CSV table of C-alpha atoms in Angstrom, one decimal:
chain,number,residue,atom,x,y,z
A,250,UNK,CA,2.2,18.8,-21.9
A,251,UNK,CA,1.9,16.9,-18.7
A,252,UNK,CA,5.5,15.9,-18.7
A,253,UNK,CA,7.1,18.0,-15.9
A,254,UNK,CA,6.7,15.8,-12.8
A,255,UNK,CA,8.8,13.5,-11.1
A,256,UNK,CA,12.2,14.5,-10.3
A,257,UNK,CA,14.7,-16.8,-1.9
A,258,UNK,CA,11.8,-17.8,0.1
A,259,UNK,CA,10.9,-19.2,3.5
A,260,UNK,CA,10.7,-17.9,7.1
A,261,UNK,CA,13.8,-18.6,9.2
A,262,UNK,CA,13.2,-21.2,11.9
A,263,UNK,CA,13.1,-18.9,14.9
A,264,UNK,CA,11.0,-19.6,18.0
A,265,UNK,CA,8.5,-17.2,19.4
A,266,UNK,CA,10.7,-16.9,22.5
A,267,UNK,CA,13.6,-15.9,20.4
A,268,UNK,CA,11.6,-13.5,18.4
A,269,UNK,CA,10.3,-11.8,21.5
A,270,UNK,CA,13.8,-11.7,22.9
A,271,UNK,CA,15.1,-10.0,19.7
A,272,UNK,CA,12.5,-7.2,19.9
A,273,UNK,CA,14.8,-4.8,21.9
A,274,UNK,CA,18.2,-5.9,20.6
A,275,UNK,CA,20.6,-3.4,19.2
A,276,UNK,CA,23.2,-4.1,16.6
A,277,UNK,CA,26.6,-2.7,17.5
A,278,UNK,CA,27.8,-3.1,14.0
A,279,UNK,CA,25.4,-0.4,12.6
A,280,UNK,CA,27.6,2.5,13.6
A,281,UNK,CA,30.5,0.9,11.9
A,282,UNK,CA,28.6,-0.1,8.7
A,283,UNK,CA,27.4,3.3,7.6
A,284,UNK,CA,27.4,3.1,3.8
A,285,UNK,CA,30.0,0.3,3.9
A,286,UNK,CA,28.8,-3.1,2.7
A,287,UNK,CA,26.6,-2.0,-0.2
A,288,UNK,CA,27.6,-4.9,-2.5
A,289,UNK,CA,26.5,-3.9,-6.0
A,290,UNK,CA,24.9,-6.4,-8.4
A,291,UNK,CA,26.8,-7.0,-11.6
A,292,UNK,CA,26.5,-4.1,-14.0
A,293,UNK,CA,25.1,-1.7,-11.4
A,294,UNK,CA,26.5,1.9,-11.1
A,295,UNK,CA,27.4,3.1,-7.7
A,296,UNK,CA,27.0,6.6,-6.4
A,297,UNK,CA,29.8,8.0,-4.3
A,298,UNK,CA,28.9,7.6,-0.6
A,299,UNK,CA,28.6,10.6,1.5
A,300,UNK,CA,31.5,11.0,3.9
A,301,UNK,CA,31.2,10.2,7.6
A,302,UNK,CA,29.4,7.6,9.6
A,303,UNK,CA,25.9,7.3,10.9
A,304,UNK,CA,25.4,7.7,14.6
A,305,UNK,CA,24.6,4.5,16.5
A,306,UNK,CA,20.9,3.8,17.1
A,307,UNK,CA,19.3,5.1,20.2
A,308,UNK,CA,20.4,2.9,23.2
A,309,UNK,CA,18.1,0.0,23.9
A,310,UNK,CA,16.1,0.0,20.6
A,311,UNK,CA,16.9,-0.9,17.0
A,312,UNK,CA,13.9,-1.0,14.7
A,313,UNK,CA,15.8,-3.1,12.2
A,314,UNK,CA,16.1,-6.0,14.6
A,315,UNK,CA,12.5,-5.8,15.9
A,316,UNK,CA,10.1,-8.5,14.8
A,317,UNK,CA,6.3,-8.8,14.8
A,318,UNK,CA,5.0,-9.6,18.2
A,319,UNK,CA,3.2,-12.9,19.0
A,320,UNK,CA,-0.5,-12.8,18.1
A,321,UNK,CA,-0.2,-9.5,16.3
A,322,UNK,CA,-2.6,-10.3,13.5
A,323,UNK,CA,-2.5,-12.8,10.7
A,324,UNK,CA,1.3,-12.3,10.0
A,325,UNK,CA,2.0,-13.8,13.4
A,326,UNK,CA,0.6,-17.1,12.3
A,327,UNK,CA,3.0,-20.1,12.6
A,328,UNK,CA,6.6,-19.1,12.6
A,329,UNK,CA,5.6,-15.4,12.6
A,330,UNK,CA,7.3,-12.6,10.7
A,331,UNK,CA,10.9,-11.7,11.5
A,332,UNK,CA,12.0,-9.9,8.3
A,333,UNK,CA,15.8,-9.5,8.2
A,334,UNK,CA,16.3,-9.9,12.0
A,335,UNK,CA,18.6,-12.8,11.3
A,336,UNK,CA,20.9,-10.8,9.0
A,337,UNK,CA,24.6,-10.8,9.6
A,338,UNK,CA,26.5,-7.5,9.9
A,339,UNK,CA,27.5,-7.6,6.2
A,340,UNK,CA,23.9,-7.5,5.2
A,341,UNK,CA,23.0,-4.4,7.2
A,342,UNK,CA,22.8,-1.2,5.1
A,343,UNK,CA,22.0,2.5,5.6
A,344,UNK,CA,20.9,4.1,2.3
A,345,UNK,CA,20.4,7.7,1.3
A,346,UNK,CA,19.9,7.5,-2.5
A,347,UNK,CA,17.9,5.4,-5.0
A,348,UNK,CA,21.0,3.7,-6.3
A,349,UNK,CA,22.1,2.7,-2.8
A,350,UNK,CA,18.6,1.4,-2.0
A,351,UNK,CA,18.4,-0.7,-5.2
A,352,UNK,CA,21.9,-2.1,-4.5
A,353,UNK,CA,20.9,-3.1,-0.9
A,354,UNK,CA,17.7,-4.7,-2.1
A,355,UNK,CA,19.8,-6.8,-4.5
A,356,UNK,CA,17.1,-7.4,-7.0
A,357,UNK,CA,14.8,-8.9,-4.4
A,358,UNK,CA,17.3,-11.6,-3.2
A,359,UNK,CA,16.2,-13.8,-0.3
A,360,UNK,CA,19.4,-13.2,1.7
A,361,UNK,CA,18.4,-11.9,5.2
A,362,UNK,CA,19.0,-8.1,5.2
A,363,UNK,CA,18.2,-5.0,7.1
A,364,UNK,CA,18.0,-1.7,5.1
A,365,UNK,CA,17.8,1.6,7.0
A,366,UNK,CA,16.5,4.6,5.0
A,367,UNK,CA,17.9,7.9,6.1
A,368,UNK,CA,16.3,11.1,4.8
A,369,UNK,CA,14.4,11.5,1.6
A,370,UNK,CA,15.0,9.2,-1.5
A,371,UNK,CA,13.6,10.0,-4.9
A,372,UNK,CA,13.1,7.0,-7.1
A,373,UNK,CA,13.0,9.2,-10.2
A,374,UNK,CA,16.7,9.7,-10.2
A,375,UNK,CA,19.6,8.3,-12.4
A,376,UNK,CA,22.7,6.5,-11.2
A,377,UNK,CA,24.4,9.7,-10.4
A,378,UNK,CA,21.4,11.0,-8.4
A,379,UNK,CA,20.2,13.5,-11.0
A,380,UNK,CA,16.4,14.1,-11.0
A,381,UNK,CA,14.5,12.5,-13.9
A,382,UNK,CA,11.3,14.1,-15.3
A,383,UNK,CA,8.6,12.4,-17.4
A,384,UNK,CA,10.3,13.9,-20.5
A,385,UNK,CA,13.5,12.0,-19.7
A,386,UNK,CA,11.6,8.7,-19.9
A,387,UNK,CA,9.7,9.5,-23.0
A,388,UNK,CA,11.0,7.7,-26.1
A,389,UNK,CA,10.1,6.7,-29.7
A,390,UNK,CA,8.3,10.0,-30.3
A,391,UNK,CA,5.8,9.7,-27.5
A,392,UNK,CA,4.0,12.9,-26.3
A,393,UNK,CA,0.8,13.3,-24.4
A,394,UNK,CA,-0.6,15.5,-27.2
A,395,UNK,CA,0.1,12.9,-29.9
A,396,UNK,CA,-1.4,10.1,-27.7
A,397,UNK,CA,-4.6,12.0,-27.1
A,398,UNK,CA,-4.9,12.8,-30.8
A,399,UNK,CA,-4.4,9.2,-31.8
A,400,UNK,CA,-6.9,7.7,-29.4
A,401,UNK,CA,-9.6,10.3,-29.1
A,402,UNK,CA,-12.8,8.2,-28.9
A,403,UNK,CA,-14.5,10.4,-31.4
A,404,UNK,CA,-12.2,9.2,-34.1
A,405,UNK,CA,-10.5,6.1,-32.7
A,406,UNK,CA,-13.7,4.5,-31.4
A,407,UNK,CA,-13.9,1.9,-28.6
A,408,UNK,CA,-11.2,-0.5,-29.6
A,409,UNK,CA,-8.1,-1.0,-27.5
A,410,UNK,CA,-5.2,1.5,-28.3
A,411,UNK,CA,-2.7,0.0,-30.7
A,412,UNK,CA,-0.1,1.3,-33.2
A,413,UNK,CA,2.9,3.7,-33.0
A,414,UNK,CA,1.8,6.0,-30.1
A,415,UNK,CA,0.6,3.1,-27.9
A,416,UNK,CA,3.9,1.3,-28.6
A,417,UNK,CA,5.8,4.5,-27.8
A,418,UNK,CA,3.8,4.9,-24.6
A,419,UNK,CA,4.5,1.3,-23.5
A,420,UNK,CA,8.3,1.8,-24.2
A,421,UNK,CA,8.3,5.0,-22.3
A,422,UNK,CA,6.5,3.4,-19.4
A,423,UNK,CA,9.0,0.6,-19.3
A,424,UNK,CA,11.8,3.1,-18.9
A,425,UNK,CA,10.2,4.6,-15.9
A,426,UNK,CA,9.4,1.2,-14.4
A,427,UNK,CA,13.1,0.4,-14.5
A,428,UNK,CA,13.7,3.2,-12.1
A,429,UNK,CA,10.6,3.3,-9.8
A,430,UNK,CA,9.7,-0.4,-9.4
A,431,UNK,CA,11.9,-1.8,-6.5
A,432,UNK,CA,11.7,-5.5,-5.7
A,433,UNK,CA,11.7,-6.4,-2.0
A,434,UNK,CA,12.8,-10.0,-1.4
A,435,UNK,CA,12.2,-12.6,1.3
A,436,UNK,CA,13.7,-12.1,4.8
A,437,UNK,CA,14.0,-8.3,4.4
A,438,UNK,CA,13.4,-5.5,6.9
A,439,UNK,CA,13.1,-2.1,5.3
A,440,UNK,CA,12.9,0.6,7.9
A,441,UNK,CA,13.1,4.4,8.1
A,442,UNK,CA,15.5,6.1,10.6
A,443,UNK,CA,14.1,8.9,12.7
A,444,UNK,CA,11.1,10.9,11.8
A,445,UNK,CA,11.8,12.0,8.2
A,446,UNK,CA,12.5,8.9,6.2
A,447,UNK,CA,10.8,9.2,2.8
A,448,UNK,CA,10.6,7.2,-0.4
A,449,UNK,CA,9.2,9.4,-3.2
A,450,UNK,CA,7.9,8.1,-6.5
A,451,UNK,CA,8.7,4.5,-5.7
A,452,UNK,CA,6.6,1.4,-6.1
A,453,UNK,CA,7.8,-1.3,-3.6
A,454,UNK,CA,6.9,-4.7,-5.0
A,455,UNK,CA,6.9,-7.7,-2.7
A,456,UNK,CA,6.4,-10.5,-5.3
A,457,UNK,CA,6.5,-14.2,-4.5
A,458,UNK,CA,8.4,-13.3,-1.3
A,459,UNK,CA,8.0,-14.3,2.3
A,460,UNK,CA,8.9,-12.8,5.7
A,461,UNK,CA,9.1,-9.1,5.0
A,462,UNK,CA,8.8,-6.1,7.3
A,463,UNK,CA,8.3,-2.5,6.1
A,464,UNK,CA,8.2,0.1,8.9
A,465,UNK,CA,8.5,3.8,9.8
A,466,UNK,CA,8.6,5.1,6.2
A,467,UNK,CA,6.6,7.8,4.4
A,468,UNK,CA,5.9,6.6,0.8
A,469,UNK,CA,4.5,9.3,-1.4
A,470,UNK,CA,3.5,10.0,-5.0
A,471,UNK,CA,4.1,6.8,-7.0
A,472,UNK,CA,3.4,8.9,-10.1
A,473,UNK,CA,2.8,7.3,-13.4
A,474,UNK,CA,4.1,9.4,-16.3
A,475,UNK,CA,2.3,7.3,-18.9
A,476,UNK,CA,-1.3,6.3,-18.1
A,477,UNK,CA,-3.0,4.1,-20.7
A,478,UNK,CA,-6.4,4.7,-22.1
A,479,UNK,CA,-8.9,1.8,-21.6
A,480,UNK,CA,-11.9,2.7,-23.8
A,481,UNK,CA,-14.4,0.1,-22.4
A,482,UNK,CA,-13.6,0.3,-18.7
A,483,UNK,CA,-16.7,1.2,-16.7
A,484,UNK,CA,-18.7,1.8,-19.8
A,485,UNK,CA,-17.3,5.3,-20.4
A,486,UNK,CA,-13.6,4.4,-20.6
A,487,UNK,CA,-11.0,5.3,-18.0
A,488,UNK,CA,-7.3,6.0,-17.5
A,489,UNK,CA,-5.3,3.1,-16.1
A,490,UNK,CA,-2.1,3.7,-14.1
A,491,UNK,CA,0.7,1.3,-13.3
A,492,UNK,CA,2.1,1.7,-9.8
A,493,UNK,CA,0.8,0.7,-6.4
A,494,UNK,CA,2.9,2.4,-3.7
A,495,UNK,CA,3.2,-1.0,-2.1
A,496,UNK,CA,2.1,-4.1,-4.0
A,497,UNK,CA,2.1,-7.5,-2.4
A,498,UNK,CA,1.8,-10.2,-5.1
A,499,UNK,CA,2.0,-13.8,-3.9
A,500,UNK,CA,3.6,-12.5,-0.7
A,501,UNK,CA,3.3,-14.3,2.6
A,502,UNK,CA,4.2,-13.3,6.2
A,503,UNK,CA,4.4,-9.5,5.7
A,504,UNK,CA,4.2,-6.8,8.4
A,505,UNK,CA,3.6,-3.2,7.3
A,506,UNK,CA,3.7,-0.9,10.3
A,507,UNK,CA,3.9,2.8,10.9
A,508,UNK,CA,4.0,3.8,7.3
A,509,UNK,CA,2.4,6.9,5.7
A,510,UNK,CA,1.1,6.5,2.2
A,511,UNK,CA,-0.3,9.3,0.0
A,512,UNK,CA,-0.2,11.1,-3.3
A,513,UNK,CA,1.3,14.1,-1.4
A,514,UNK,CA,2.3,16.9,-3.8
A,515,UNK,CA,0.3,15.7,-6.8
A,516,UNK,CA,-3.3,14.7,-6.1
A,517,UNK,CA,-5.2,13.2,-8.9
A,518,UNK,CA,-8.0,15.7,-8.4
A,519,UNK,CA,-5.6,18.4,-9.7
A,520,UNK,CA,-4.9,16.5,-12.9
A,521,UNK,CA,-6.7,17.5,-16.1
A,522,UNK,CA,-9.7,15.7,-17.7
A,523,UNK,CA,-9.1,13.9,-21.0
A,524,UNK,CA,-11.9,12.1,-22.9
A,525,UNK,CA,-14.2,13.1,-20.1
A,526,UNK,CA,-12.3,11.2,-17.5
A,527,UNK,CA,-9.8,12.3,-14.8
A,528,UNK,CA,-6.2,11.7,-16.0
A,529,UNK,CA,-5.3,9.4,-13.2
A,530,UNK,CA,-1.6,9.2,-12.1
A,531,UNK,CA,-1.8,6.9,-9.1
A,532,UNK,CA,-3.1,3.3,-8.5
A,533,UNK,CA,-3.4,1.7,-5.1
A,534,UNK,CA,-1.7,2.7,-2.0
A,535,UNK,CA,-1.3,-0.8,-0.7
A,536,UNK,CA,-2.7,-3.7,-2.8
A,537,UNK,CA,-2.6,-7.3,-1.6
A,538,UNK,CA,-3.3,-9.7,-4.5
A,539,UNK,CA,-2.3,-12.9,-6.3
A,540,UNK,CA,-2.7,-15.2,-3.4
A,541,UNK,CA,-0.9,-13.2,-0.8
A,542,UNK,CA,-1.4,-14.4,2.7
A,543,UNK,CA,-0.7,-13.8,6.4
A,544,UNK,CA,-0.4,-10.0,6.4
A,545,UNK,CA,-0.6,-7.5,9.2
A,546,UNK,CA,-1.0,-3.8,8.5
A,547,UNK,CA,-0.8,-1.7,11.7
A,548,UNK,CA,-0.5,1.9,12.9
A,549,UNK,CA,-0.3,3.3,9.4
A,550,UNK,CA,-1.8,6.3,7.6
A,551,UNK,CA,-3.6,6.2,4.2
A,552,UNK,CA,-4.3,9.8,3.1
A,553,UNK,CA,-5.8,11.8,0.2
A,554,UNK,CA,-6.1,9.1,-2.3
A,555,UNK,CA,-8.8,7.4,-4.5
A,556,UNK,CA,-8.4,3.6,-4.3
A,557,UNK,CA,-6.5,2.8,-1.0
A,558,UNK,CA,-6.4,-0.9,-0.6
A,559,UNK,CA,-7.5,-3.8,-2.8
A,560,UNK,CA,-7.4,-7.3,-1.3
A,561,UNK,CA,-7.8,-10.0,-4.0
A,562,UNK,CA,-7.6,-9.9,-7.7
A,563,UNK,CA,-10.9,-10.6,-9.3
A,564,UNK,CA,-14.2,-12.4,-8.8
A,565,UNK,CA,-13.1,-15.4,-10.9
A,566,UNK,CA,-9.7,-16.0,-9.2
A,567,UNK,CA,-10.8,-18.9,-7.2
A,568,UNK,CA,-7.2,-19.9,-6.4
A,569,UNK,CA,-7.4,-17.1,-3.7
A,570,UNK,CA,-9.7,-19.2,-1.6
A,571,UNK,CA,-8.1,-20.0,1.7
A,572,UNK,CA,-5.6,-17.2,1.3
A,573,UNK,CA,-5.7,-13.4,1.6
A,574,UNK,CA,-5.8,-13.6,5.4
A,575,UNK,CA,-5.1,-10.0,6.5
A,576,UNK,CA,-5.3,-8.0,9.7
A,577,UNK,CA,-5.8,-4.2,9.7
A,578,UNK,CA,-5.6,-2.5,13.0
A,579,UNK,CA,-5.0,1.0,14.3
A,580,UNK,CA,-4.7,2.6,10.9
A,581,UNK,CA,-5.9,6.0,9.8
A,582,UNK,CA,-7.9,6.4,6.5
A,583,UNK,CA,-8.3,10.1,5.9
A,584,UNK,CA,-9.4,11.6,2.6
A,585,UNK,CA,-9.7,8.2,1.1
A,586,UNK,CA,-12.4,7.8,-1.6
A,587,UNK,CA,-12.8,4.1,-1.6
A,588,UNK,CA,-11.3,0.6,-1.0
A,589,UNK,CA,-10.4,0.9,2.7
A,590,UNK,CA,-10.4,-2.0,2.0
A,591,UNK,CA,-12.2,-3.8,-0.8
A,592,UNK,CA,-12.0,-7.5,-0.3
A,593,UNK,CA,-12.5,-10.7,-2.4
A,594,UNK,CA,-12.2,-14.1,-0.9
A,595,UNK,CA,-10.0,-13.1,2.1
A,596,UNK,CA,-10.6,-13.5,5.8
A,597,UNK,CA,-9.8,-9.9,6.9
A,598,UNK,CA,-9.9,-8.7,10.5
A,599,UNK,CA,-10.5,-4.9,10.6
A,600,UNK,CA,-10.4,-3.5,14.1
A,601,UNK,CA,-9.7,-0.2,15.9
A,602,UNK,CA,-9.2,1.8,12.7
A,603,UNK,CA,-10.2,5.4,12.2
A,604,UNK,CA,-11.9,6.7,9.1
A,605,UNK,CA,-12.1,10.5,8.4
A,606,UNK,CA,-13.9,12.0,5.4
A,607,UNK,CA,-12.9,15.7,5.1
A,608,UNK,CA,-15.4,18.1,3.6
A,609,UNK,CA,-14.9,18.1,-0.2
A,610,UNK,CA,-13.8,14.5,-0.5
A,611,UNK,CA,-15.5,12.7,-3.4
A,612,UNK,CA,-16.3,9.9,-1.1
A,613,UNK,CA,-17.8,6.6,-2.3
A,614,UNK,CA,-17.4,3.9,0.5
A,615,UNK,CA,-15.0,2.4,2.9
A,616,UNK,CA,-15.6,-1.3,3.2
A,617,UNK,CA,-16.1,-3.1,-0.1
A,618,UNK,CA,-17.7,-6.5,0.3
A,619,UNK,CA,-17.0,-8.6,-2.8
A,620,UNK,CA,-17.1,-12.2,-3.9
A,621,UNK,CA,-16.7,-14.7,-1.0
A,622,UNK,CA,-15.1,-12.0,1.2
A,623,UNK,CA,-15.2,-12.6,5.0
A,624,UNK,CA,-14.6,-9.3,6.7
A,625,UNK,CA,-14.8,-9.3,10.5
A,626,UNK,CA,-14.9,-5.7,11.7
A,627,UNK,CA,-14.7,-4.6,15.3
A,628,UNK,CA,-14.8,-1.2,17.0
A,629,UNK,CA,-14.0,1.1,14.1
A,630,UNK,CA,-14.7,4.9,14.1
A,631,UNK,CA,-16.0,7.0,11.2
A,632,UNK,CA,-16.1,10.8,11.1
A,633,UNK,CA,-17.8,12.3,8.1
A,634,UNK,CA,-19.4,15.5,6.9
A,635,UNK,CA,-23.2,15.8,6.8
A,636,UNK,CA,-23.8,14.7,3.3
A,637,UNK,CA,-22.1,11.3,4.0
A,638,UNK,CA,-24.6,8.8,5.6
A,639,UNK,CA,-23.9,5.7,7.5
A,640,UNK,CA,-25.5,3.7,4.7
A,641,UNK,CA,-22.6,4.9,2.4
A,642,UNK,CA,-19.9,3.3,4.4
A,643,UNK,CA,-20.4,-0.3,3.2
A,644,UNK,CA,-20.7,-1.3,-0.5
A,645,UNK,CA,-21.3,-4.8,-1.8
A,646,UNK,CA,-20.4,-6.5,-5.1
A,647,UNK,CA,-21.5,-10.1,-5.1
A,648,UNK,CA,-20.8,-10.2,-1.3
A,649,UNK,CA,-22.7,-12.4,1.0
A,650,UNK,CA,-21.5,-11.7,4.6
A,651,UNK,CA,-20.1,-9.1,6.9
A,652,UNK,CA,-19.6,-9.3,10.6
A,653,UNK,CA,-19.4,-5.9,12.3
A,654,UNK,CA,-19.8,-4.7,15.9
A,655,UNK,CA,-18.8,-1.7,18.0
A,656,UNK,CA,-18.8,0.8,15.1
A,657,UNK,CA,-19.2,4.5,15.8
A,658,UNK,CA,-20.4,7.0,13.3
A,659,UNK,CA,-19.8,10.7,14.2
A,660,UNK,CA,-19.6,9.7,17.8
A,661,UNK,CA,-22.7,7.5,17.9
A,662,UNK,CA,-22.9,3.7,17.9
A,663,UNK,CA,-24.3,2.2,14.7
A,664,UNK,CA,-25.0,-1.2,13.3
A,665,UNK,CA,-23.6,-0.9,9.8
A,666,UNK,CA,-24.8,-4.3,8.8
A,667,UNK,CA,-28.4,-3.6,9.7
A,668,UNK,CA,-28.2,-0.2,8.0
A,669,UNK,CA,-26.7,-1.6,4.8
A,670,UNK,CA,-29.3,-4.3,4.6
A,671,UNK,CA,-32.1,-1.8,5.2
A,672,UNK,CA,-31.0,0.9,2.9
A,673,UNK,CA,-29.4,-1.0,0.1
A,674,UNK,CA,-31.8,-4.0,-0.2
A,675,UNK,CA,-33.2,-2.6,-3.5
A,676,UNK,CA,-29.8,-2.8,-5.3
A,677,UNK,CA,-27.7,-5.2,-3.3
A,678,UNK,CA,-28.6,-8.5,-1.6
A,679,UNK,CA,-28.6,-8.6,2.2
A,680,UNK,CA,-25.4,-9.5,3.9
A,681,UNK,CA,-25.3,-12.2,6.6
A,682,UNK,CA,-23.5,-11.6,9.9
A,683,UNK,CA,-22.0,-15.1,10.0
A,684,UNK,CA,-18.6,-14.9,8.1
A,685,UNK,CA,-17.6,-18.4,9.2
A,686,UNK,CA,-14.6,-17.5,11.3
A,687,UNK,CA,-13.6,-15.7,14.5
A,688,UNK,CA,-10.2,-13.9,14.7
A,689,UNK,CA,-7.8,-15.3,17.3
A,690,UNK,CA,-4.6,-13.5,16.5
A,691,UNK,CA,-4.9,-9.9,17.8
A,692,UNK,CA,-4.1,-7.6,20.7
A,693,UNK,CA,-6.5,-5.8,23.0
A,694,UNK,CA,-9.5,-4.4,21.2
A,695,UNK,CA,-10.5,-1.0,22.6
A,696,UNK,CA,-13.6,1.0,22.0
A,697,UNK,CA,-13.9,2.8,18.7
A,698,UNK,CA,-13.6,6.2,20.5
A,699,UNK,CA,-10.4,5.3,22.3
A,700,UNK,CA,-9.0,3.7,19.2
A,701,UNK,CA,-9.6,6.9,17.2
A,702,UNK,CA,-7.8,8.9,19.8
A,703,UNK,CA,-4.9,6.5,19.8
A,704,UNK,CA,-4.6,6.4,16.0
A,705,UNK,CA,-4.6,10.2,15.9
A,706,UNK,CA,-1.6,10.3,18.2
A,707,UNK,CA,0.3,7.3,17.1
A,708,UNK,CA,-0.3,6.1,13.5
A,709,UNK,CA,2.0,6.9,10.7
A,710,UNK,CA,5.7,7.2,10.0
A,711,UNK,CA,7.9,8.9,12.6
A,712,UNK,CA,5.5,8.0,15.4
A,713,UNK,CA,6.8,4.7,16.7
A,714,UNK,CA,6.6,5.1,20.5
């Protein structure tokens, strides 16, 4: 039942001039490298490489050597973000399988590296490339039926699950985590080749790493086989899942560009209801937590998902003050229920993004204004069905400020701050327009209408112009 699915630190000292000059460089060695150079960590099992060589990159452009442009958001601060652009030829890899990808990532090592993803890679595969199902991970007698029977609130009550079935669930979850959690280390560029590079079922984890670029990839369906029941969450209890599709934890200088993130193929809305709650299988699409800082997310698509983007851990994590500086521009949020983004503490520049709420979406809000957050929003476009009102777009939890201008709602200019303060004053305190900072690192800011057209044409994997 429910067990059939899945199948070193530091930015190199490179001047802005050098970074700009590298943007269009090619690497002649790529054609020769192919699958050669995949140095396996000790104990790793290699898959046999496919015969033949990759064609050379298109003349004049190599995404693996491109770096973040000057002034392109918070990730351009200081030395900027160059990823693996300084990698020597021995650290340039093209990968087609989960085993090859894991070997190239080298456990999250800080050695400068460029990793090209060709075609579709399923993280739920073994060392020989065979598909793994949830049943393959289950151990120690775990089954969904036994877990539900053991922790039914009617008999178990409201205490945290413990005992044999919870221990078996945790052991089973650990087996899946070994396959799907992939550490991305400092000085790494991970980039898709062409228009069809896909990572399925993976959770990319950038933990305590710096200077990382992730581009031109579709990441889909980071599916948790073993959700845990949390009886007291939200008053009614809820199911907690393990995997963010991309999770930045203590990460700095990160550029995420032209990626597409979704639950494609297995929406949580299609999952059953247990204990009166949806049996969630997915967590965040892109979460930025644990003091992460200097991040730019651009020209990406977030689709058909509940909680898209959390910036900041919790209301009491005061160590996040002065960090969580993030820029979001030219991104598409379509069919997203909430957290686009939800922010605590961070200085977040949100400009020229497009938000679409299709009919039938269980929409809650887009911008979550939480403790000490400082969102500066400019020229964003919202398109919604009739039952979603402009007052629904902003939600505040202990928030105090929001700067917004140039917003459009179904083609009409709106002042979302004034609307929020007017319509929500009975349940939420008014927000002040002074957030205490003004963004300096950004490109041209277009009208919301033009941005929406540009995002429709250019955002997402496979659409780098």
